[in-house]
CSV table of C-alpha atoms and ligand atoms in Angstrom, one decimal:
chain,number,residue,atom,x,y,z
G,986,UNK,CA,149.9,120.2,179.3
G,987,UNK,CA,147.9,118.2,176.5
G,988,UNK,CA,144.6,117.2,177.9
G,989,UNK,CA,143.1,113.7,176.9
G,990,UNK,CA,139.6,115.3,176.1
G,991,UNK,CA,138.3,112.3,174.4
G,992,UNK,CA,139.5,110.0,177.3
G,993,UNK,CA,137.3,112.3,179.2
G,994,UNK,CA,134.4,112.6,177.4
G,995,UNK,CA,133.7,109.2,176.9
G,996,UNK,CA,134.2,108.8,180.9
G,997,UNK,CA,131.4,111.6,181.2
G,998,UNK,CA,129.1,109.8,179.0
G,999,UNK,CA,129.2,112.1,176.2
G,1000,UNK,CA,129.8,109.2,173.9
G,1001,UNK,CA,131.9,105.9,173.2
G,1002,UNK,CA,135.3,104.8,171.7
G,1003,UNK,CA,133.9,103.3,168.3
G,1004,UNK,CA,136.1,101.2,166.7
G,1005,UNK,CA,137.5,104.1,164.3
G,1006,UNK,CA,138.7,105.3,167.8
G,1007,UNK,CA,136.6,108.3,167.5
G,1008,UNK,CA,134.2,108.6,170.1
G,1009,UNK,CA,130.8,108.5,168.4
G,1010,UNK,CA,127.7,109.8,170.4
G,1011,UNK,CA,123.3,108.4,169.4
G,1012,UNK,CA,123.0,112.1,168.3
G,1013,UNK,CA,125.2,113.4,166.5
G,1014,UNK,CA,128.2,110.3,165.6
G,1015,UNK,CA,131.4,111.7,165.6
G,1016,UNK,CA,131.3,114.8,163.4
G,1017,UNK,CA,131.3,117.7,166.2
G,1018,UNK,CA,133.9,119.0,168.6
G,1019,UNK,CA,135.3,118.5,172.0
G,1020,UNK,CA,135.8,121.3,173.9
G,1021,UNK,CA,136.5,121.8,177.6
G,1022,UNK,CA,136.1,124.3,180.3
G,1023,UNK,CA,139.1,123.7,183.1
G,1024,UNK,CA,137.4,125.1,186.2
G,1025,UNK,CA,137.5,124.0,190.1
G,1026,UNK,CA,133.8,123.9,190.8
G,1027,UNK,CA,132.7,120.8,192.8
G,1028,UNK,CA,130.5,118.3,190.4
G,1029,UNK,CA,128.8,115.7,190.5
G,1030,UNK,CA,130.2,113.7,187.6
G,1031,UNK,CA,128.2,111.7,185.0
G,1032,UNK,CA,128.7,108.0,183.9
G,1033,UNK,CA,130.3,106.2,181.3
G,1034,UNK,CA,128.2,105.2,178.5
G,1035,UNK,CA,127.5,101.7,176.9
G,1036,UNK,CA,129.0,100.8,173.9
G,1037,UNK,CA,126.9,100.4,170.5
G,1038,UNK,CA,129.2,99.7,167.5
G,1039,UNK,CA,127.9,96.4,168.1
G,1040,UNK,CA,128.7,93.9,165.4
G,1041,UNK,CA,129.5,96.7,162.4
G,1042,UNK,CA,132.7,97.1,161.1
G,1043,UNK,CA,132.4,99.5,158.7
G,1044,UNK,CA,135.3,101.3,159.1
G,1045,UNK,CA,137.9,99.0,159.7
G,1046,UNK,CA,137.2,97.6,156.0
G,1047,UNK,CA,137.2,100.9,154.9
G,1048,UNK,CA,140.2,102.6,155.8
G,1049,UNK,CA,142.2,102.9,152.8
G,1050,UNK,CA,145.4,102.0,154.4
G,1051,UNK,CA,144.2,99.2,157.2
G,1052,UNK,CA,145.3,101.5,159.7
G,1053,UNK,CA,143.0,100.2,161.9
G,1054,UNK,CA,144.3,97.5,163.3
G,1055,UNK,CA,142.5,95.9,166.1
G,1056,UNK,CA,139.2,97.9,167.5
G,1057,UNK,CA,139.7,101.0,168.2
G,1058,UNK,CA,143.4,101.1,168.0
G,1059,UNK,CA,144.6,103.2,164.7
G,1060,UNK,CA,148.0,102.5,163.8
G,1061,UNK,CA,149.6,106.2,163.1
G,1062,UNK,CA,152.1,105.1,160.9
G,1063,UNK,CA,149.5,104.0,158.6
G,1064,UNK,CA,146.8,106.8,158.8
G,1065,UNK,CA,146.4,109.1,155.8
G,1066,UNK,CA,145.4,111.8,158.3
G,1067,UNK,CA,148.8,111.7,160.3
G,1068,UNK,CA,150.5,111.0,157.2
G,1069,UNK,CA,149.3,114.5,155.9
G,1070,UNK,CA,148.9,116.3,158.9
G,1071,UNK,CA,151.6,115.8,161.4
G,1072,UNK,CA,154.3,113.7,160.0
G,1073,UNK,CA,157.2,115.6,159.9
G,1074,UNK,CA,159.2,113.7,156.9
G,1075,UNK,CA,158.9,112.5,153.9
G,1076,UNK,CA,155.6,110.9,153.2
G,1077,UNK,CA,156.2,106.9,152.8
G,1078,UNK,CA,155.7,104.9,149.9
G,1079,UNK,CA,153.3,103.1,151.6
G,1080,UNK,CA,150.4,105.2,150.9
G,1081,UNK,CA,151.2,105.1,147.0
G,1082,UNK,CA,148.1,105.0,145.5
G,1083,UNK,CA,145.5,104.9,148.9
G,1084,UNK,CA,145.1,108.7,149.3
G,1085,UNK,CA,142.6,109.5,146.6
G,1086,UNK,CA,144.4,112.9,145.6
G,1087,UNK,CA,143.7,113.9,149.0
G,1088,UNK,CA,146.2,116.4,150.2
G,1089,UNK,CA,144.7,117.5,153.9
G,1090,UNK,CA,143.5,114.5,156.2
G,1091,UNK,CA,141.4,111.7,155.5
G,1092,UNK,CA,137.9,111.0,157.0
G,1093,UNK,CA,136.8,107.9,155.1
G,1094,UNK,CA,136.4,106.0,159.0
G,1095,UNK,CA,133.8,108.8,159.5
G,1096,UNK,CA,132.1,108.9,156.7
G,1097,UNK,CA,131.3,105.2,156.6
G,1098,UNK,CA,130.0,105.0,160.7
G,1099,UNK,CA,126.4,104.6,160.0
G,1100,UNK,CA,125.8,106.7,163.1
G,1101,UNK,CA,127.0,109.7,161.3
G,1102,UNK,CA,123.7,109.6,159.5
G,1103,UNK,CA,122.6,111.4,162.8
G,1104,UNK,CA,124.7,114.6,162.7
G,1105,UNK,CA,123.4,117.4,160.9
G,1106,UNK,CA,125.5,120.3,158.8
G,1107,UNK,CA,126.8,123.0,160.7
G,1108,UNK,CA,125.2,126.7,160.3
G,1109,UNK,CA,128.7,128.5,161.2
G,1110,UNK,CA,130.1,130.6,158.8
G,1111,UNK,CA,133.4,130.7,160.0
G,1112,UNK,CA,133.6,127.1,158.8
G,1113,UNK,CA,132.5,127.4,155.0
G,1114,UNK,CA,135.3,127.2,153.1
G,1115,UNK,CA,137.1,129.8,151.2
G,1116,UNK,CA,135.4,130.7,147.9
G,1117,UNK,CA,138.4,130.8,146.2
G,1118,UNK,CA,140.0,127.7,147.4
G,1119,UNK,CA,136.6,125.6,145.7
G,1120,UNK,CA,137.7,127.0,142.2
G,1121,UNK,CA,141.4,125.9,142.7
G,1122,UNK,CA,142.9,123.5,139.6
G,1123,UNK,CA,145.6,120.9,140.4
G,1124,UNK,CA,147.8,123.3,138.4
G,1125,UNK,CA,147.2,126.4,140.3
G,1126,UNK,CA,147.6,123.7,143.5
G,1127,UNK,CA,150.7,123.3,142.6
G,1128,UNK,CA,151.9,125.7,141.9
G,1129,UNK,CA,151.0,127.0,145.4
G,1130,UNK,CA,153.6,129.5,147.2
G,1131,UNK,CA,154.2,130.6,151.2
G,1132,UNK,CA,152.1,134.0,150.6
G,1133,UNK,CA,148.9,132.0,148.6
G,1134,UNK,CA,148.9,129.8,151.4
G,1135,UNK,CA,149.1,132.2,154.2
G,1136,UNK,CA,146.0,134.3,152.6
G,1137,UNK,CA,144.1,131.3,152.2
G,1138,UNK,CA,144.8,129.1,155.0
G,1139,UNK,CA,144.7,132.2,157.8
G,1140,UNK,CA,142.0,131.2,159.8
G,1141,UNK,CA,142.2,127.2,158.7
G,1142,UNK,CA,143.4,124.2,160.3
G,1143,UNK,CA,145.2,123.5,157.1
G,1144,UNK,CA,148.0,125.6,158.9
G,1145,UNK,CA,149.0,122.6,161.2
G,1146,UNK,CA,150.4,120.8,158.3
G,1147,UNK,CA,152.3,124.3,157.2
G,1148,UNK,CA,153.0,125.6,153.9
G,1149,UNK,CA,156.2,122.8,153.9
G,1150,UNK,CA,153.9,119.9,154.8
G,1151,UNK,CA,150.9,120.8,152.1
G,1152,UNK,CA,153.6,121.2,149.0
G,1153,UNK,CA,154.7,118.2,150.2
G,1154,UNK,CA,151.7,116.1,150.5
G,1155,UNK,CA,151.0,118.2,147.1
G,1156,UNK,CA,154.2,116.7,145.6
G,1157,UNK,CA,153.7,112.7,146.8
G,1158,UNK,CA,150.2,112.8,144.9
G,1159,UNK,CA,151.9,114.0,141.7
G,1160,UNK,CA,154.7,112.0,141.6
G,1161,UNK,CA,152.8,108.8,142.7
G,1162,UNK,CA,150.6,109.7,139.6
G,1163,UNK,CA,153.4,109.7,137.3
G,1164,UNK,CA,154.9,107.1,138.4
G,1165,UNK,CA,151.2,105.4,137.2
V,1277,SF4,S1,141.5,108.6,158.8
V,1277,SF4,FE1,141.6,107.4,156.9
V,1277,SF4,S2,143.6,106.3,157.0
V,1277,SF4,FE2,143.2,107.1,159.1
V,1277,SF4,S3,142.2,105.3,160.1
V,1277,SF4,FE3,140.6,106.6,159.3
V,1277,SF4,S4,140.1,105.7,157.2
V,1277,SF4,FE4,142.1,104.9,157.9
V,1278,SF4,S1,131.7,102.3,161.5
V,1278,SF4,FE1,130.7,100.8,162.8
V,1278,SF4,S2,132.4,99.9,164.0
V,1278,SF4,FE2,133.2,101.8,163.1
V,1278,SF4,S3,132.9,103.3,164.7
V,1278,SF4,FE3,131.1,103.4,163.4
V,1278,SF4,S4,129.6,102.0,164.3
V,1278,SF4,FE4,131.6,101.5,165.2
């Protein structure tokens, strides 16, 4: 079953709701991960924090697409990150000429939150990207094919979006560049 891990970390005070609809936490913003251990140990649980997006908003006058359209309430339909990632059709004309050549995702919300000044790069090396993948050209993009992707997306979460969904998103950014 899915499990609302952001519903539940903001209940146990690990952070709020900002108005991107991320929840952002005082030390880090919003650039980290949720994870959860399911157990049946007895707890005593933690509180709710308060909320401190006070009067910014930042990210609502960013977002390329005004997909955020009250406070934190992000209108799907409209999100370059939904629009690449998990839509299943065709992309819509809509997002002619908002995604910035971006073919995976979008984190402009993020990268405007002035409490993301706060989180600090990673030291993983799982997450570095593929050497390869830095050097690619927009030709050799696409020109992309199921076994390139396979190889270079292996251990990525570009795979949500599948081979399909990348050409795809791949394909919208070229044509709405000709159509320029
Ligand atoms: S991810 Fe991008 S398109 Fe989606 S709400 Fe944030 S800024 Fe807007
Ligand atoms: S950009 Fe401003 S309004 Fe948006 S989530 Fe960050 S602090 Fe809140």
């Amino acid at each position: 079953a899915p499990v609302l891990e952001r519903s539940w970390a903001r209940k146990s005070g690990i952070g709020w709701v900002g108005k991107n609809a991320n929840l952002i936490t005082r030390q880090s913003g919003s650039f980290y991960f949720l994870a959860e251990i399911i157990c049946d140990l007895e707890l005593m649980p933690d509180h709710a924090t308060t909320d401190h997006c006070g009067t910014c908003r930042k990210c609502i006058d960013a977002c390329p697409t005004n997909a955020i359209v009250s406070e934190k309430l992000v209108d799907g339909s409209k999100c370059i990150s939904y629009a690449t990632i998990e839509l299943k059709d065709a992309i819509p004309d809509y997002f002619k000429d908002k995604m910035d050549d971006w073919m995976f995702g979008c984190d402009v919300c993020q990268d405007v939150c002035p409490w993301n000044r706060f989180s600090a790069p990673h030291q993983q090396g799982k997450f570095k990207p593929n050497e390869a993948l830095k050097n690619f050209k927009k030709g050799e993009w696409r020109e992309l094919t199921q076994e390139l992707f396979s190889e270079i997306f292996r251990k990525s979460p570009v795979k949500r979006t599948k081979f399909t969904g990348l050409k795809r998103n791949i394909e919208f950014l070229e044509a709405s560049s000709e159509r320029d």
